[in-house]
Amino acid sequence: MIEQRKSRVLLVDDSEFNLDVIGSVLSAAGVEVVTAGSGVEALDLLASAQTFDVVLLDVQMPRMDGRETVRRIRSDGRWPDLPVLAVTASTVEGEREKCLEAGMNDFLTKPVNFEALLESLARWTRR
């Protein structure tokens, strides 16, 4: 596994299982993880003035999906450069393009390849 520098990640997924599994792997790699169970909760956490290096955002969630969540993040002037990475189980053709058009910076599929996830985090958290 790739060693990850200490980063602070907002992990957003409506599945407790995914939050636990992905969060555990990231924590083991030295990443500080804050979780949110919905896009609404993610926006609340961002608005609370907490600082994150990157957001891992599930695309398919009830109430507010990941594409709408990232659109709201991008329309808010407080987070213009915050990397947002889509994490989705969707196999619908064109999903990657739709996510990137909505404002995501990268696209990862479930089941998550954790080496690819850590590589993506390393790429997007370099300053």
PDB file of C-alpha atoms in Angstrom:
ATOM      1  CA  MET A   1       0.000   0.000   0.000  1.00  0.00           C
ATOM      2  CA  ILE A   2       1.196   3.528  -0.720  1.00  0.00           C
ATOM      3  CA  GLU A   3       2.061   5.627   2.336  1.00  0.00           C
ATOM      4  CA  GLN A   4      -0.271   8.644   2.439  1.00  0.00           C
ATOM      5  CA  ARG A   5       0.824  11.915   4.050  1.00  0.00           C
ATOM      6  CA  LYS A   6      -1.476  13.153   6.786  1.00  0.00           C
ATOM      7  CA  SER A   7      -4.502  14.518   4.965  1.00  0.00           C
ATOM      8  CA  ARG A   8      -7.997  15.354   6.156  1.00  0.00           C
ATOM      9  CA  VAL A   9     -10.724  13.754   4.061  1.00  0.00           C
ATOM     10  CA  LEU A  10     -14.485  14.215   4.100  1.00  0.00           C
ATOM     11  CA  LEU A  11     -15.935  10.820   3.155  1.00  0.00           C
ATOM     12  CA  VAL A  12     -19.564  11.045   2.015  1.00  0.00           C
ATOM     13  CA  ASP A  13     -21.657   7.920   1.449  1.00  0.00           C
ATOM     14  CA  ASP A  14     -25.165   6.840   2.441  1.00  0.00           C
ATOM     15  CA  SER A  15     -23.898   3.316   3.205  1.00  0.00           C
ATOM     16  CA  GLU A  16     -22.562   2.742   6.722  1.00  0.00           C
ATOM     17  CA  PHE A  17     -20.690  -0.273   5.367  1.00  0.00           C
ATOM     18  CA  ASN A  18     -18.854   1.845   2.776  1.00  0.00           C
ATOM     19  CA  LEU A  19     -18.102   4.540   5.357  1.00  0.00           C
ATOM     20  CA  ASP A  20     -16.635   1.902   7.690  1.00  0.00           C
ATOM     21  CA  VAL A  21     -14.594   0.020   5.084  1.00  0.00           C
ATOM     22  CA  ILE A  22     -13.235   3.009   3.172  1.00  0.00           C
ATOM     23  CA  GLY A  23     -12.741   4.990   6.377  1.00  0.00           C
ATOM     24  CA  SER A  24     -10.797   2.139   8.002  1.00  0.00           C
ATOM     25  CA  VAL A  25      -8.439   1.774   5.042  1.00  0.00           C
ATOM     26  CA  LEU A  26      -7.825   5.517   4.896  1.00  0.00           C
ATOM     27  CA  SER A  27      -7.264   5.721   8.659  1.00  0.00           C
ATOM     28  CA  ALA A  28      -4.771   2.839   8.470  1.00  0.00           C
ATOM     29  CA  ALA A  29      -2.909   4.836   5.793  1.00  0.00           C
ATOM     30  CA  GLY A  30      -2.642   7.811   8.150  1.00  0.00           C
ATOM     31  CA  VAL A  31      -5.509   9.844   6.727  1.00  0.00           C
ATOM     32  CA  GLU A  32      -7.813  11.713   9.104  1.00  0.00           C
ATOM     33  CA  VAL A  33     -11.364  10.838   8.060  1.00  0.00           C
ATOM     34  CA  VAL A  34     -14.584  12.694   8.823  1.00  0.00           C
ATOM     35  CA  THR A  35     -17.739  10.988   7.571  1.00  0.00           C
ATOM     36  CA  ALA A  36     -21.087  12.238   6.334  1.00  0.00           C
ATOM     37  CA  GLY A  37     -24.083  10.095   5.442  1.00  0.00           C
ATOM     38  CA  SER A  38     -25.575  12.461   2.857  1.00  0.00           C
ATOM     39  CA  GLY A  39     -24.839  15.371   0.563  1.00  0.00           C
ATOM     40  CA  VAL A  40     -26.781  17.655   2.886  1.00  0.00           C
ATOM     41  CA  GLU A  41     -24.658  16.583   5.861  1.00  0.00           C
ATOM     42  CA  ALA A  42     -21.495  17.085   3.787  1.00  0.00           C
ATOM     43  CA  LEU A  43     -22.496  20.647   2.909  1.00  0.00           C
ATOM     44  CA  ASP A  44     -23.233  21.323   6.587  1.00  0.00           C
ATOM     45  CA  LEU A  45     -19.792  20.033   7.596  1.00  0.00           C
ATOM     46  CA  LEU A  46     -18.093  22.143   4.939  1.00  0.00           C
ATOM     47  CA  ALA A  47     -20.071  25.208   6.041  1.00  0.00           C
ATOM     48  CA  SER A  48     -19.056  24.647   9.666  1.00  0.00           C
ATOM     49  CA  ALA A  49     -15.612  26.002   8.777  1.00  0.00           C
ATOM     50  CA  GLN A  50     -13.906  22.633   9.094  1.00  0.00           C
ATOM     51  CA  THR A  51     -11.013  22.271   6.683  1.00  0.00           C
ATOM     52  CA  PHE A  52     -10.634  19.309   4.351  1.00  0.00           C
ATOM     53  CA  ASP A  53      -7.952  18.460   1.812  1.00  0.00           C
ATOM     54  CA  VAL A  54     -10.337  16.434  -0.347  1.00  0.00           C
ATOM     55  CA  VAL A  55     -13.925  15.162  -0.479  1.00  0.00           C
ATOM     56  CA  LEU A  56     -14.704  11.562  -1.456  1.00  0.00           C
ATOM     57  CA  LEU A  57     -18.288  11.731  -2.644  1.00  0.00           C
ATOM     58  CA  ASP A  58     -20.664   8.885  -3.414  1.00  0.00           C
ATOM     59  CA  VAL A  59     -22.636   9.671  -6.555  1.00  0.00           C
ATOM     60  CA  GLN A  60     -25.850   7.761  -5.881  1.00  0.00           C
ATOM     61  CA  MET A  61     -27.452   8.981  -2.654  1.00  0.00           C
ATOM     62  CA  PRO A  62     -31.059   9.735  -1.723  1.00  0.00           C
ATOM     63  CA  ARG A  63     -32.356  13.316  -1.357  1.00  0.00           C
ATOM     64  CA  MET A  64     -29.274  14.943  -2.902  1.00  0.00           C
ATOM     65  CA  ASP A  65     -27.027  12.913  -5.174  1.00  0.00           C
ATOM     66  CA  GLY A  66     -23.304  13.471  -5.529  1.00  0.00           C
ATOM     67  CA  ARG A  67     -23.587  15.502  -8.725  1.00  0.00           C
ATOM     68  CA  GLU A  68     -25.959  17.995  -7.083  1.00  0.00           C
ATOM     69  CA  THR A  69     -23.752  18.095  -3.989  1.00  0.00           C
ATOM     70  CA  VAL A  70     -20.647  18.945  -6.028  1.00  0.00           C
ATOM     71  CA  ARG A  71     -22.578  21.576  -8.009  1.00  0.00           C
ATOM     72  CA  ARG A  72     -23.439  23.269  -4.714  1.00  0.00           C
ATOM     73  CA  ILE A  73     -19.832  22.994  -3.522  1.00  0.00           C
ATOM     74  CA  ARG A  74     -18.601  24.564  -6.768  1.00  0.00           C
ATOM     75  CA  SER A  75     -21.197  27.364  -6.664  1.00  0.00           C
ATOM     76  CA  ASP A  76     -20.075  28.380  -3.165  1.00  0.00           C
ATOM     77  CA  GLY A  77     -17.082  30.715  -3.282  1.00  0.00           C
ATOM     78  CA  ARG A  78     -15.578  29.268  -0.097  1.00  0.00           C
ATOM     79  CA  TRP A  79     -14.291  26.077  -1.754  1.00  0.00           C
ATOM     80  CA  PRO A  80     -13.099  26.934  -5.270  1.00  0.00           C
ATOM     81  CA  ASP A  81     -10.080  24.616  -5.217  1.00  0.00           C
ATOM     82  CA  LEU A  82     -11.349  21.808  -2.988  1.00  0.00           C
ATOM     83  CA  PRO A  83     -10.741  18.499  -4.792  1.00  0.00           C
ATOM     84  CA  VAL A  84     -13.890  16.358  -4.993  1.00  0.00           C
ATOM     85  CA  LEU A  85     -13.518  12.748  -6.085  1.00  0.00           C
ATOM     86  CA  ALA A  86     -16.505  10.714  -7.215  1.00  0.00           C
ATOM     87  CA  VAL A  87     -16.757   7.226  -5.712  1.00  0.00           C
ATOM     88  CA  THR A  88     -19.547   5.232  -7.321  1.00  0.00           C
ATOM     89  CA  ALA A  89     -20.853   1.774  -8.069  1.00  0.00           C
ATOM     90  CA  SER A  90     -22.626   3.115 -11.150  1.00  0.00           C
ATOM     91  CA  THR A  91     -21.786   1.355 -14.385  1.00  0.00           C
ATOM     92  CA  VAL A  92     -24.020   3.589 -16.491  1.00  0.00           C
ATOM     93  CA  GLU A  93     -22.287   4.645 -19.679  1.00  0.00           C
ATOM     94  CA  GLY A  94     -21.289   8.300 -19.519  1.00  0.00           C
ATOM     95  CA  GLU A  95     -21.353   8.481 -15.702  1.00  0.00           C
ATOM     96  CA  ARG A  96     -17.706   9.520 -15.513  1.00  0.00           C
ATOM     97  CA  GLU A  97     -18.282  12.377 -17.955  1.00  0.00           C
ATOM     98  CA  LYS A  98     -21.418  13.521 -16.096  1.00  0.00           C
ATOM     99  CA  CYS A  99     -19.501  13.606 -12.817  1.00  0.00           C
ATOM    100  CA  LEU A 100     -16.616  15.561 -14.305  1.00  0.00           C
ATOM    101  CA  GLU A 101     -19.027  18.006 -15.975  1.00  0.00           C
ATOM    102  CA  ALA A 102     -20.776  18.528 -12.624  1.00  0.00           C
ATOM    103  CA  GLY A 103     -17.462  19.559 -11.053  1.00  0.00           C
ATOM    104  CA  MET A 104     -15.783  16.398  -9.784  1.00  0.00           C
ATOM    105  CA  ASN A 105     -12.012  16.277 -10.149  1.00  0.00           C
ATOM    106  CA  ASP A 106     -11.635  12.515 -10.450  1.00  0.00           C
ATOM    107  CA  PHE A 107     -13.743   9.361 -10.733  1.00  0.00           C
ATOM    108  CA  LEU A 108     -13.295   6.082  -8.829  1.00  0.00           C
ATOM    109  CA  THR A 109     -15.501   3.014  -8.999  1.00  0.00           C
ATOM    110  CA  LYS A 110     -16.757   0.613  -6.359  1.00  0.00           C
ATOM    111  CA  PRO A 111     -15.703  -1.853  -5.279  1.00  0.00           C
ATOM    112  CA  VAL A 112     -12.883   0.510  -4.421  1.00  0.00           C
ATOM    113  CA  ASN A 113      -9.348  -0.368  -5.456  1.00  0.00           C
ATOM    114  CA  PHE A 114      -7.630   1.031  -2.380  1.00  0.00           C
ATOM    115  CA  GLU A 115      -4.222   1.430  -4.008  1.00  0.00           C
ATOM    116  CA  ALA A 116      -5.844   3.521  -6.780  1.00  0.00           C
ATOM    117  CA  LEU A 117      -7.771   5.502  -4.139  1.00  0.00           C
ATOM    118  CA  LEU A 118      -4.603   6.331  -2.192  1.00  0.00           C
ATOM    119  CA  GLU A 119      -2.783   7.244  -5.413  1.00  0.00           C
ATOM    120  CA  SER A 120      -5.631   9.566  -6.373  1.00  0.00           C
ATOM    121  CA  LEU A 121      -5.620  11.157  -2.921  1.00  0.00           C
ATOM    122  CA  ALA A 122      -1.864  11.686  -3.131  1.00  0.00           C
ATOM    123  CA  ARG A 123      -2.261  13.314  -6.568  1.00  0.00           C
ATOM    124  CA  TRP A 124      -5.041  15.662  -5.480  1.00  0.00           C
ATOM    125  CA  THR A 125      -3.573  16.649  -2.105  1.00  0.00           C
ATOM    126  CA  ARG A 126      -0.181  17.752  -3.480  1.00  0.00           C
ATOM    127  CA  ARG A 127       0.213  21.485  -3.141  1.00  0.00           C
TER     128      ARG A 127
END
